Every structure is written in structure tokens, then in C-alpha cells.
PDB file of C-alpha atoms in Angstrom:
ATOM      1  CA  UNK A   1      57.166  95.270  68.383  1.00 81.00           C
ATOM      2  CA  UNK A   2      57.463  98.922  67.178  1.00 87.00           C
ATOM      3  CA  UNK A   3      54.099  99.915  69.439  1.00 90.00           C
ATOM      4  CA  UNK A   4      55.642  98.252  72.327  1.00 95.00           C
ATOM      5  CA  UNK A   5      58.732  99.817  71.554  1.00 94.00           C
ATOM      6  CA  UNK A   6      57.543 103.358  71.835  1.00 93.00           C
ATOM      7  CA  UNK A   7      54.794 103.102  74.527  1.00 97.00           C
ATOM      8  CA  UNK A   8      56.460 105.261  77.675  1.00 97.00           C
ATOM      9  CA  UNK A   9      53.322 105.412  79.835  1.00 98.00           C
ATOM     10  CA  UNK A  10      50.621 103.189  80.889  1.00 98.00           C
ATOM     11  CA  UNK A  11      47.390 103.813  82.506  1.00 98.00           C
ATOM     12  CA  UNK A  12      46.434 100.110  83.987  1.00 98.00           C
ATOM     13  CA  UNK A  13      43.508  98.515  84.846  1.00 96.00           C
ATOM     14  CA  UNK A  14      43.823  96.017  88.216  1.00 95.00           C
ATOM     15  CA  UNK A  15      41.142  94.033  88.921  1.00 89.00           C
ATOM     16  CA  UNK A  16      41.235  91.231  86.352  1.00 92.00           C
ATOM     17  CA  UNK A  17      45.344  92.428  85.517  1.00 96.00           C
ATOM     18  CA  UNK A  18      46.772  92.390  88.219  1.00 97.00           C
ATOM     19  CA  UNK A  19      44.797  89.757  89.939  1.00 95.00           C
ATOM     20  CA  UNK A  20      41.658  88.308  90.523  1.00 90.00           C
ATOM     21  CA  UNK A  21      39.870  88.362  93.298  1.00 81.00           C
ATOM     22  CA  UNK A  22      42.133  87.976  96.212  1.00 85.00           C
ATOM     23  CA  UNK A  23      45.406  86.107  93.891  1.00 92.00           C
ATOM     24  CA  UNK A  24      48.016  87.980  92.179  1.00 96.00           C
ATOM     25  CA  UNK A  25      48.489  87.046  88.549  1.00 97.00           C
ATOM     26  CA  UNK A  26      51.280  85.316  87.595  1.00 96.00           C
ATOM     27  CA  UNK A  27      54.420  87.414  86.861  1.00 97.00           C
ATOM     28  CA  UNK A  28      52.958  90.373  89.030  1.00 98.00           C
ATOM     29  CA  UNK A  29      56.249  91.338  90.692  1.00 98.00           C
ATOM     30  CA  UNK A  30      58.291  91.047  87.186  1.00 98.00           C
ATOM     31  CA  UNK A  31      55.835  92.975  85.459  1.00 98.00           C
ATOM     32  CA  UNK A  32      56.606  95.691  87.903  1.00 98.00           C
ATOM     33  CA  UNK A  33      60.145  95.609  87.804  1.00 98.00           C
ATOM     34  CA  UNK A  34      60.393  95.592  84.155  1.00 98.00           C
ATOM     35  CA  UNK A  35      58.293  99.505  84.167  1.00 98.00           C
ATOM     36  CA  UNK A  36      60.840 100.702  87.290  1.00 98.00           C
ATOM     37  CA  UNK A  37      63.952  99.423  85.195  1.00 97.00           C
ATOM     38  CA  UNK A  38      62.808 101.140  81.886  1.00 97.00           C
ATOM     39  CA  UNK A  39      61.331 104.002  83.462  1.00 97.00           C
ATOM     40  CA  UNK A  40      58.223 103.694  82.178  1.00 97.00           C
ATOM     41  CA  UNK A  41      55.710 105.499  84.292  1.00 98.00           C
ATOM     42  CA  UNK A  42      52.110 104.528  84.841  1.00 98.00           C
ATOM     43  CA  UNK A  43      48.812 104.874  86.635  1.00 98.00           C
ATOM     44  CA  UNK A  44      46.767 102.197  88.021  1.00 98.00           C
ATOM     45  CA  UNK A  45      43.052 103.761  86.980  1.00 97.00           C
ATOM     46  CA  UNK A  46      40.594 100.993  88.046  1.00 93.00           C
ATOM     47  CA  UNK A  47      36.532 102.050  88.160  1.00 91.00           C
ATOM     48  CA  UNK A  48      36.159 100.128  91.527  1.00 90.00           C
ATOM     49  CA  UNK A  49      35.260 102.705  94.362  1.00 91.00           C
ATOM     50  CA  UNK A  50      34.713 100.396  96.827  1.00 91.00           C
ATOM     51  CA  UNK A  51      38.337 100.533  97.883  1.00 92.00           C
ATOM     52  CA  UNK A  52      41.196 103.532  98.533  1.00 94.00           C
ATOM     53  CA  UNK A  53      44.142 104.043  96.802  1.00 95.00           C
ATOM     54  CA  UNK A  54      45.884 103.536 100.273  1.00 96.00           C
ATOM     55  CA  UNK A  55      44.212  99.902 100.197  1.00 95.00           C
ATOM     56  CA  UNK A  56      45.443  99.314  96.639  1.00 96.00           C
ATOM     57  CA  UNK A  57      49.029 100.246  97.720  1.00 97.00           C
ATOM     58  CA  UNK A  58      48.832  97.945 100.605  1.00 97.00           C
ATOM     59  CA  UNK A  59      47.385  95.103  98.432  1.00 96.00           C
ATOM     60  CA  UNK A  60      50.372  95.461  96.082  1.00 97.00           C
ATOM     61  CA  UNK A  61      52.864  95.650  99.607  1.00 97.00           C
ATOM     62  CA  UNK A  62      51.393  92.363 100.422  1.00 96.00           C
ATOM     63  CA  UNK A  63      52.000  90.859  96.551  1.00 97.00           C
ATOM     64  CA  UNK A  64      55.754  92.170  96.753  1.00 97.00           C
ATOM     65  CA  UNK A  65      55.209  95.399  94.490  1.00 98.00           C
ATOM     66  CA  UNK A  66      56.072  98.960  95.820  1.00 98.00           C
ATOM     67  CA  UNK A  67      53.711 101.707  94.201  1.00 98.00           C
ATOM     68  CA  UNK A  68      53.223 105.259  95.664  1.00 97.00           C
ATOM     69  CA  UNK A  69      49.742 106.656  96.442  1.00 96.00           C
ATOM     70  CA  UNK A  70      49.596 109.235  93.508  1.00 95.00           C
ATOM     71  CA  UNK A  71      49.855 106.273  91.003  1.00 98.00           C
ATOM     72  CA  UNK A  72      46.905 105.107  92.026  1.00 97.00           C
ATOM     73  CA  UNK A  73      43.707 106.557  90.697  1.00 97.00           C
ATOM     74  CA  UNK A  74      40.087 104.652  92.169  1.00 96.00           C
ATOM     75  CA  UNK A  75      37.026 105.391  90.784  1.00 95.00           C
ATOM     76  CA  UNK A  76      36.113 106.929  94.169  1.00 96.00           C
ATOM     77  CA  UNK A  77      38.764 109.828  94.007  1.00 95.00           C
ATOM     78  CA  UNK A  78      37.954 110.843  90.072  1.00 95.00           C
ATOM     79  CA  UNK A  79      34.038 111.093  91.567  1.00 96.00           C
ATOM     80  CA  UNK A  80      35.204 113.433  94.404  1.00 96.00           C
ATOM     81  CA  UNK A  81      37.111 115.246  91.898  1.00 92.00           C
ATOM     82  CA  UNK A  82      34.548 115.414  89.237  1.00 93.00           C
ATOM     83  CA  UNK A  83      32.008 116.552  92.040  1.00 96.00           C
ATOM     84  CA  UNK A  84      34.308 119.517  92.979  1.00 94.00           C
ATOM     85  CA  UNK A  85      34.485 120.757  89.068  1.00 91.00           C
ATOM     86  CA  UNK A  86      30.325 121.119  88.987  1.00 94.00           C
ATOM     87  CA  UNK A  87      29.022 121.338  92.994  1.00 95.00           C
ATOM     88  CA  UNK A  88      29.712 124.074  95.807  1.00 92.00           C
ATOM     89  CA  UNK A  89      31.725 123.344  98.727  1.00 88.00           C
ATOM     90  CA  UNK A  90      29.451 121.548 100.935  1.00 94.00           C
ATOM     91  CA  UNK A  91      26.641 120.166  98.851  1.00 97.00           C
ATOM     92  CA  UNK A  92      24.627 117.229 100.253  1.00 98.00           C
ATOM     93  CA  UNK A  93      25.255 113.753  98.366  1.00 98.00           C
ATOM     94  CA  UNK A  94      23.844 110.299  99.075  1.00 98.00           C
ATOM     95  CA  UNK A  95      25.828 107.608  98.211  1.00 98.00           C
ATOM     96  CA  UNK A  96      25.448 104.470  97.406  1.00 98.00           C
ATOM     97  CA  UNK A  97      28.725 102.647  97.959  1.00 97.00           C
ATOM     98  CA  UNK A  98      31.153 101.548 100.316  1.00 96.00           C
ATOM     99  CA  UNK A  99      33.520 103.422 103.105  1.00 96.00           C
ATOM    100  CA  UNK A 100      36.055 104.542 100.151  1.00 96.00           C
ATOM    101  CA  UNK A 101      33.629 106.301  98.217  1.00 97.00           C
ATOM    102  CA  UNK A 102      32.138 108.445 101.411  1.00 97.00           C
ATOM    103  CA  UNK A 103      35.551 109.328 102.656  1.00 97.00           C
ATOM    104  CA  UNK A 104      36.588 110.471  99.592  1.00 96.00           C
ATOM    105  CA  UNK A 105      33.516 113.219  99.116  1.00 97.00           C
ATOM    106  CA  UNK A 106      33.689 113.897 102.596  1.00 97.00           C
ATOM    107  CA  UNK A 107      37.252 114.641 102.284  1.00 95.00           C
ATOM    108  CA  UNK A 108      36.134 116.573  99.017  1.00 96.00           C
ATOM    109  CA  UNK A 109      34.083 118.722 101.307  1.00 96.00           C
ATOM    110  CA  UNK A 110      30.829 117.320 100.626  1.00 97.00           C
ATOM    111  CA  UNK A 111      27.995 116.499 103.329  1.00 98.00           C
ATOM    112  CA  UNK A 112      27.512 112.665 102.726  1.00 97.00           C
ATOM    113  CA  UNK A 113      23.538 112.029 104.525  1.00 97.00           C
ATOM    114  CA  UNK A 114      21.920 108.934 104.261  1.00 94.00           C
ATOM    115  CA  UNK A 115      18.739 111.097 103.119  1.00 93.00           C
ATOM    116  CA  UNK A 116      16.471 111.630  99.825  1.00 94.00           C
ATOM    117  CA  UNK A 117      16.499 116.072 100.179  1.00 95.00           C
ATOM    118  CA  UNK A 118      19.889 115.766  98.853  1.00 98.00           C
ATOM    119  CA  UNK A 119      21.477 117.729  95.906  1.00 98.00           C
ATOM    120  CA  UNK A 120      23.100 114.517  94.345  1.00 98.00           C
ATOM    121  CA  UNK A 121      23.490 110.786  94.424  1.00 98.00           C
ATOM    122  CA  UNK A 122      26.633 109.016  93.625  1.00 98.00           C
ATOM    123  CA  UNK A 123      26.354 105.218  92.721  1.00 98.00           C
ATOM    124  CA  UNK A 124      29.116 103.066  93.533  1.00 97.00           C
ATOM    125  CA  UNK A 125      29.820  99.518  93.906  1.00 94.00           C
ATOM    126  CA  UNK A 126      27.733  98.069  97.240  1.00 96.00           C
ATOM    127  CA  UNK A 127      28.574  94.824  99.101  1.00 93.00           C
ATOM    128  CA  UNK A 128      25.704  95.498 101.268  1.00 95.00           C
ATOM    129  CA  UNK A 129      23.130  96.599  98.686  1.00 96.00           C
ATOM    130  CA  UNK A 130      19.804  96.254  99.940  1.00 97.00           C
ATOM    131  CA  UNK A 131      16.345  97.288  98.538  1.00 98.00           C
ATOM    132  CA  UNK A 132      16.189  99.741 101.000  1.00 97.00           C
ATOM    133  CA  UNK A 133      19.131 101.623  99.515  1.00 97.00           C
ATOM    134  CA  UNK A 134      17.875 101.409  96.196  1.00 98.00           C
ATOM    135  CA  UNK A 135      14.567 102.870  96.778  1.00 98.00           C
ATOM    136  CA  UNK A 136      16.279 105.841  98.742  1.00 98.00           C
ATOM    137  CA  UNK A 137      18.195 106.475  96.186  1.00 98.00           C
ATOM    138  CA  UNK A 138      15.323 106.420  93.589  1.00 98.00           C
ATOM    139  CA  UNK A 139      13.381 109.022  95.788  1.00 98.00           C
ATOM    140  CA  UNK A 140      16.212 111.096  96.031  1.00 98.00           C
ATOM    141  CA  UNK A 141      16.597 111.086  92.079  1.00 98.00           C
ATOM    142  CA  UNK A 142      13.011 111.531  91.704  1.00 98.00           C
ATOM    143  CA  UNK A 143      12.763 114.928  93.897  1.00 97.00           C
ATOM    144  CA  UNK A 144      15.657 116.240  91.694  1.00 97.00           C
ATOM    145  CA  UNK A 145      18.747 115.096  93.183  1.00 98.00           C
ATOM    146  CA  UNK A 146      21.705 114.649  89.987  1.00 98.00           C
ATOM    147  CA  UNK A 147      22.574 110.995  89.678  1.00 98.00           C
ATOM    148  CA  UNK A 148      26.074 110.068  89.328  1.00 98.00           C
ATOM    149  CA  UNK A 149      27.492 106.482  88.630  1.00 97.00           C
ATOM    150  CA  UNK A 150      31.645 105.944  89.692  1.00 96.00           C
ATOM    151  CA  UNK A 151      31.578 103.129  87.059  1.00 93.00           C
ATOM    152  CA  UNK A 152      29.724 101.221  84.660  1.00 90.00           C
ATOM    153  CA  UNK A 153      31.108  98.697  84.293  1.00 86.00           C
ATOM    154  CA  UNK A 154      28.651  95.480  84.361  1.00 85.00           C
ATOM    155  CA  UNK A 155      30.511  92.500  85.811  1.00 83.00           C
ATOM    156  CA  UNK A 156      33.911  92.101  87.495  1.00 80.00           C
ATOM    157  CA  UNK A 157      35.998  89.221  88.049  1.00 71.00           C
ATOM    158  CA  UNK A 158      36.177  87.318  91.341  1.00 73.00           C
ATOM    159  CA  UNK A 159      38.401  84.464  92.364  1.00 74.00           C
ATOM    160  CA  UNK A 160      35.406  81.679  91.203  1.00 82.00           C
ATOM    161  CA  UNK A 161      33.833  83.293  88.176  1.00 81.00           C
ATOM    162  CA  UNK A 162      32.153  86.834  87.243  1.00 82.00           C
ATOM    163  CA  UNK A 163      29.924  88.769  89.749  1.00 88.00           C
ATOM    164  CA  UNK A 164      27.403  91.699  88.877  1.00 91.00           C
ATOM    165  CA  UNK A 165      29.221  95.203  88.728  1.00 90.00           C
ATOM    166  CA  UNK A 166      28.192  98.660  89.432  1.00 94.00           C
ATOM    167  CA  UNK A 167      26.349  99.078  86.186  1.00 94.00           C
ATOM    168  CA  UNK A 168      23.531  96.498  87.112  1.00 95.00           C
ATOM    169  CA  UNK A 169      22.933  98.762  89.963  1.00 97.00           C
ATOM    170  CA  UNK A 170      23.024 101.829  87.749  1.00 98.00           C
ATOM    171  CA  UNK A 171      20.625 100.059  85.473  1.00 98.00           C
ATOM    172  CA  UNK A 172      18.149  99.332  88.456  1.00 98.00           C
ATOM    173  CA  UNK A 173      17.940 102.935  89.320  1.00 98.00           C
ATOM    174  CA  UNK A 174      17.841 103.962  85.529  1.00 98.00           C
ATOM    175  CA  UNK A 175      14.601 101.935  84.721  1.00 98.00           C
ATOM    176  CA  UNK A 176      13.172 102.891  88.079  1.00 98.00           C
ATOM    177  CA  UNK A 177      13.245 106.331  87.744  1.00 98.00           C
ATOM    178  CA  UNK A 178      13.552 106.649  83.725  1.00 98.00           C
ATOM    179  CA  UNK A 179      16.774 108.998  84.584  1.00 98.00           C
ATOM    180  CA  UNK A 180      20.233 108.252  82.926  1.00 97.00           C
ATOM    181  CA  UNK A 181      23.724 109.020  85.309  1.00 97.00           C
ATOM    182  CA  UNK A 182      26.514 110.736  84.541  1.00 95.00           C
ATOM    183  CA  UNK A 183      29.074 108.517  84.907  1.00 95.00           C
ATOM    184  CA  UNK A 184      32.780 109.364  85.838  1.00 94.00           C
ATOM    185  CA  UNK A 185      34.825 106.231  85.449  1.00 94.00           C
ATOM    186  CA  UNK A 186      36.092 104.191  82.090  1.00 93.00           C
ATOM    187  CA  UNK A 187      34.739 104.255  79.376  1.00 94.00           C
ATOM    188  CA  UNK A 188      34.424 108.118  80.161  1.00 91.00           C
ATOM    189  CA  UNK A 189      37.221 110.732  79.682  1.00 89.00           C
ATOM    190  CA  UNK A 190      38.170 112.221  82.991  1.00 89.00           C
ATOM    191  CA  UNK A 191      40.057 109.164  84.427  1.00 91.00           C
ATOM    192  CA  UNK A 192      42.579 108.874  81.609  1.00 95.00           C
ATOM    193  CA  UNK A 193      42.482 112.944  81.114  1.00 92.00           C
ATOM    194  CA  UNK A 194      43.913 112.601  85.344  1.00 90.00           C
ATOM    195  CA  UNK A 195      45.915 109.566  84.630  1.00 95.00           C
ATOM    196  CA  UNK A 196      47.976 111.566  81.633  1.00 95.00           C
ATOM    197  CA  UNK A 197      48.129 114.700  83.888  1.00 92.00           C
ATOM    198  CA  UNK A 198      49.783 112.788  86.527  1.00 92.00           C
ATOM    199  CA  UNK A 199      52.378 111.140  84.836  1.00 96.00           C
ATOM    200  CA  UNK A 200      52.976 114.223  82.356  1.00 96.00           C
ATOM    201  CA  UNK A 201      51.780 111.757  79.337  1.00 97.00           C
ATOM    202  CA  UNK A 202      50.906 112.832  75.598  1.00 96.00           C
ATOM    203  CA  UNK A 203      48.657 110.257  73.773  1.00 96.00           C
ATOM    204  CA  UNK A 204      51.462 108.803  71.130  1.00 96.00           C
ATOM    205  CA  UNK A 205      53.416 107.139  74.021  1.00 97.00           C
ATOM    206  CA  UNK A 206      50.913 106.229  76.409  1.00 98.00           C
ATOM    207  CA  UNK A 207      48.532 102.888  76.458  1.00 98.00           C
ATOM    208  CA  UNK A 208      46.087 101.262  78.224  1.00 98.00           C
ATOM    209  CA  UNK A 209      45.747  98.142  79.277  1.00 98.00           C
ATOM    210  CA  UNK A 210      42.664  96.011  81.158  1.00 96.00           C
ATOM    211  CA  UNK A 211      40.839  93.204  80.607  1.00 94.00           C
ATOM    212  CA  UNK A 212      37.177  94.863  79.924  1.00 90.00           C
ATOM    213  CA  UNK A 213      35.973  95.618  76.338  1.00 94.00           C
ATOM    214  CA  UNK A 214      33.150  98.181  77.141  1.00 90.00           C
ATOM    215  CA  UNK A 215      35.427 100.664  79.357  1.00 90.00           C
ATOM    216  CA  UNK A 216      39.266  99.908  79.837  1.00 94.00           C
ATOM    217  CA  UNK A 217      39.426  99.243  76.036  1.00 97.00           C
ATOM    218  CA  UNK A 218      36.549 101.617  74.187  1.00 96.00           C
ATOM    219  CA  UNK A 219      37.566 104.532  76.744  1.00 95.00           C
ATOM    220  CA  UNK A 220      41.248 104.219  75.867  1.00 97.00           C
ATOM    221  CA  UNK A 221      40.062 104.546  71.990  1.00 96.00           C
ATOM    222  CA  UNK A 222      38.038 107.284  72.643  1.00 94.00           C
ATOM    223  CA  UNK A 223      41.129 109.252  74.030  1.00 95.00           C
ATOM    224  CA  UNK A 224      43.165 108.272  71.535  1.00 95.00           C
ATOM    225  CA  UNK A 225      44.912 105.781  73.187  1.00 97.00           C
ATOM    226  CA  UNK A 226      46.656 102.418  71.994  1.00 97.00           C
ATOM    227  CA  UNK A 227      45.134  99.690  73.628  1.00 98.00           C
ATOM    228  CA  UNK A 228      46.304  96.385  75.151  1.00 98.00           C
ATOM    229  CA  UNK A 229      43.503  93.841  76.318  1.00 98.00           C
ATOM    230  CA  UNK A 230      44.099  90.919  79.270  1.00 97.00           C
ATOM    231  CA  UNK A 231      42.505  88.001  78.747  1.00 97.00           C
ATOM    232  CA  UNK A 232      43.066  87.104  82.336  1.00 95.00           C
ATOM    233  CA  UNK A 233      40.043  89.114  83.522  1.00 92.00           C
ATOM    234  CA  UNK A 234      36.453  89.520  82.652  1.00 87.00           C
ATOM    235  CA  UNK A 235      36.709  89.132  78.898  1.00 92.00           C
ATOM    236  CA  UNK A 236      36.868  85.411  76.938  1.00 93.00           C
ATOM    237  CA  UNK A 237      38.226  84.859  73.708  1.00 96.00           C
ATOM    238  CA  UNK A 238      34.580  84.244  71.969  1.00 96.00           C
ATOM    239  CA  UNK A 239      33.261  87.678  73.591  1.00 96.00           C
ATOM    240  CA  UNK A 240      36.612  89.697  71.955  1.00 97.00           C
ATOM    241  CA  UNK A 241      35.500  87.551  68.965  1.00 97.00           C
ATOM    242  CA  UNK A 242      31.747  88.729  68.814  1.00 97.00           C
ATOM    243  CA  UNK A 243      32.836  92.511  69.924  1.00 97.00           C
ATOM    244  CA  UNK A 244      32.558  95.541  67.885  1.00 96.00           C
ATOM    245  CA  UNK A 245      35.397  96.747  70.161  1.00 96.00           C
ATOM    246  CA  UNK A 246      38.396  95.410  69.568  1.00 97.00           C
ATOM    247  CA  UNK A 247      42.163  96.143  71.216  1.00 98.00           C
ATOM    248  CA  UNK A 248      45.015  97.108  69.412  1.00 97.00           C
ATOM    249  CA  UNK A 249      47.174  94.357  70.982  1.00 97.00           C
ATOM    250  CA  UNK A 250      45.707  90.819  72.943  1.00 98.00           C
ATOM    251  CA  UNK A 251      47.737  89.035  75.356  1.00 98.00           C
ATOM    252  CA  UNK A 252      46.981  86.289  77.673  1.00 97.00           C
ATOM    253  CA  UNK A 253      48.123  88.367  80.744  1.00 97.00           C
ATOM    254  CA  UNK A 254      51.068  90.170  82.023  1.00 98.00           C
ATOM    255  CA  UNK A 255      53.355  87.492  82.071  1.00 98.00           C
ATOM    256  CA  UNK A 256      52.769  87.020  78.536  1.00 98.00           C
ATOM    257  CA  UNK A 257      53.155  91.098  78.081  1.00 98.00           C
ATOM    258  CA  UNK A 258      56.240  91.502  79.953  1.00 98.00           C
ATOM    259  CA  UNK A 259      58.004  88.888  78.138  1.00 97.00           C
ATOM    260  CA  UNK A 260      56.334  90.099  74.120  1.00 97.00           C
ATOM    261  CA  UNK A 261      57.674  93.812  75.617  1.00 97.00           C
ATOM    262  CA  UNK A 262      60.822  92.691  76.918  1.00 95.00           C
ATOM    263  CA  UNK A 263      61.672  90.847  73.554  1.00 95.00           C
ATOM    264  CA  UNK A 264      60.581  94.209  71.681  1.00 94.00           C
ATOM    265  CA  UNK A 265      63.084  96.444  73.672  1.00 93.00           C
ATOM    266  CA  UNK A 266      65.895  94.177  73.150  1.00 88.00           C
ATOM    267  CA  UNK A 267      65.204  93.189  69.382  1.00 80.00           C
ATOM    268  CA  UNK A 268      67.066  95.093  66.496  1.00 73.00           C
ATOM    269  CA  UNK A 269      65.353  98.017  65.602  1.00 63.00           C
ATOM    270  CA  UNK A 270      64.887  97.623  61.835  1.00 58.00           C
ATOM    271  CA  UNK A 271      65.083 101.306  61.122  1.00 59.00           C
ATOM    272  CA  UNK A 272      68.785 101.193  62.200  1.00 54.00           C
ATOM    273  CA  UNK A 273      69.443  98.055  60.313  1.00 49.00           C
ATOM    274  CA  UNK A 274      71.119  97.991  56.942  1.00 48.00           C
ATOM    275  CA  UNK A 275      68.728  96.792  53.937  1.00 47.00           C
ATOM    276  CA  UNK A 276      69.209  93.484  52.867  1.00 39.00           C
ATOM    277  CA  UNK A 277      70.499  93.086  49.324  1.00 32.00           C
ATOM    278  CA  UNK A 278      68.344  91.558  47.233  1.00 32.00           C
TER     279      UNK A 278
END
């Protein structure tokens, strides 16, 4: 109750949280309304750069929640933004990804070419990955192109079960070409180092919450983060079980989080109470 009762920002995962695949989770829209009424501020930080942050705010429209753009943070944007900390204005990236991720560099000021004399590739999720794509990429890499991943992350959960995530691609290109990426998204710093800027966070009252050991979970340790895993998402309770990882809180979802938080807030806090007599 006490780490609930002190936590004042969240950065929140939302694929596998707040829904999966195309349904909301249960308790979406009182979830929501619980942060707005105790002011507690967040950041929805999710590695998939296959969509937006204007598609993630119209998702949430559709499910009855009202976010603003700049709480929103998509692997695609922290890319663009890592790209413009290390590249000049106008270098020339191939990507592998969807529309998201291109828009975003372009709108970075990148030249996005669908050729190997590039300066860098970026990596992100693919819905029409073909073998085609991957063996442009690995050219590109091999001529001396930097490879950049948005994500790892190595499944994500649909509607029917888990699918393969941008990290089997990432993989792929890793053995082909025997070079590593530099990835940008969870379990790496820079998302939750934006997310905290954002919302004006310091690590003692801030948390994050997903439903993925090896990046919403490990990166939030590695910032120094408390931790609150979903078991609604991609991870079971015999994986948390068998993982060298584990959260500092476990909840079933955020129906189950809202109400455990909601009970914490309203509780006696002990330090005001008198001691009992013995």
C-alpha cells in the first residue's frame, strides 16, 4: 500500500495493458479516471513504431478515454529523436517498418530511400516484411550503414495468442550480417529518460507498468524505477516464475490495479495512526 501510496507518475506500457489486440481491457475507462481524479500524470511509452501517437489517441477516443498527444510516446518518435542527437540534418536512412516510423524521420528531417548507399537503417516492426526487405537491409549494413532497432522486444500480444515482435527481425539481420543494433526503445534508457522529462517526474514517485519482463520491467529497474507487471499481456505466471527479472508489484491487470490503488489511497495511513497499546 505505501508504494502505491506515493507513486505520482506513471510511464505505461499499452499493448498487452491497455488491451490486446483490437479489445480494451477490462476497467480501461476507470483506470483512466482514477489518474485524472488524483492527478497523477503519466506517459504511455510503448516500443511499437508501427503506429503514431495520433493513432494511439484515437484508439483510446474510440475506447472512451481522452489522452493528449504529448502523453503519448511510440517507439517511432524516441527513434526520430535519438537519430537527431547523433546524425546531421538530412542523413539518408532505410527503414524497415511501417508508415509511422517513416513519417516520423522524415518529419525529423531525415531522407527516408528505399536504398542500400544509405548512412543508417532503422528496424521497426513490419506487417509486410518480405525477404526482399531483409536482404536490403543486410546490404545496407554490410557497406557501413549504422543499424538501429525501435524495439526489441520479441513477441507481442494479439487478440488470439502471441505473434513474433521486432526483435526476431533484429535477430535475422544480426546473424546475417554478424552486426549488433543500437536499440532505442525499452529495455533502453532514452524512452523513460523522455517519459520523466515530459511529465516533470523524479524516480521516487514515478513507476512503470507493462506486461513484458525483458523491457517494460528490466528497463524500468535499470532507471531506477518501481515496477508494476500485467499479467494480461505477453507474460504467464510460470514465465514470471522461471525469470531472473522480477517486478516489484504483480497484478492481474488494471482492473485489479485500480481497485489494490484505490484501496491504498483511501486506507489509514499507519504513520498517522496512534500505536496500539500492547
Amino acid at each position: 500500500m505505501e508504494e502505491l501510496r506515493r507513486l505520482r507518475h506513471l510511464i505505461i506500457d499499452m499493448d498487452g495493458v491497455l488491451w490486446r489486440g483490437k479489445r480494451p481491457m477490462e476497467g480501461l475507462t476507470d483506470f483512466f479516471a482514477f489518474l485524472r481524479r488524483h492527478e497523477i500524470r503519466f506517459v504511455l511509452a510503448t516500443n511499437n513504431a508501427s503506429r503514431s501517437r495520433m493513432d494511439y489517441v484515437e484508439q483510446l477516443a474510440r475506447f472512451g478515454v481522452t489522452v493528449r498527444p504529448e502523453e503519448v510516446l511510440p517507439s517511432c518518435d524516441a527513434t526520430a529523436f535519438y537519430l537527431q542527437q547523433i546524425a546531421p540534418a538530412g542523413a539518408r536512412v532505410l527503414v524497415v517498418g511501417e508508415q509511422a516510423l517513416r513519417a516520423a524521420l522524415s518529419e525529423a528531417g531525415f531522407q527516408v530511400v528505399d536504398e542500400e548507399n544509405v548512412d543508417f537503417v532503422v528496424v521497426g516492426l513490419d506487417w509486410g516484411l518480405t525477404y526482399a526487405k531483409l536482404a536490403r537491409a543486410a546490404r545496407a549494413i554490410w557497406n557501413g550503414a549504422r543499424f538501429i532497432g525501435t524495439n526489441p522486444d520479441p513477441v507481442w500480444p494479439g487478440e488470439d495468442g502471441l505473434y513474433p515482435g521486432n526483435g526476431a527481425t533484429l535477430a535475422f539481420l544480426e546473424r546475417a550480417t554478424g552486426v549488433s543494433p543500437i536499440v532505442v526503445g525499452k529495455p533502453e534508457p532514452l524512452m523513460f529518460q523522455i517519459a520523466m522529462q515530459r511529465m516533470g517526474a523524479v524516480p521516487e514517485t514515478t513507476a512503470v507498468i507493462g506486461d513484458q519482463l525483458p523491457t517494460d520491467i528490466l528497463g524500468g529497474k535499470r532507471a531506477g524505477l518501481r515496477t508494476i507487471l500485467m499479467l494480461s499481456g505477453a507474460t504467464t505466471p510460470s514465465m514470471l516464475a522461471e525469470s531472473p527479472v522480477q517486478p516489484d508489484m504483480v497484478f492481474a491487470d488494471i482492473r485489479a490495479l485500480t481497485a489494490a490503488w484505490e484501496a491504498a489511497l483511501t486506507a489509514p495511513d499507519p504513520k498517522e495512526c496512534p500505536q496500539r497499546l500492547r
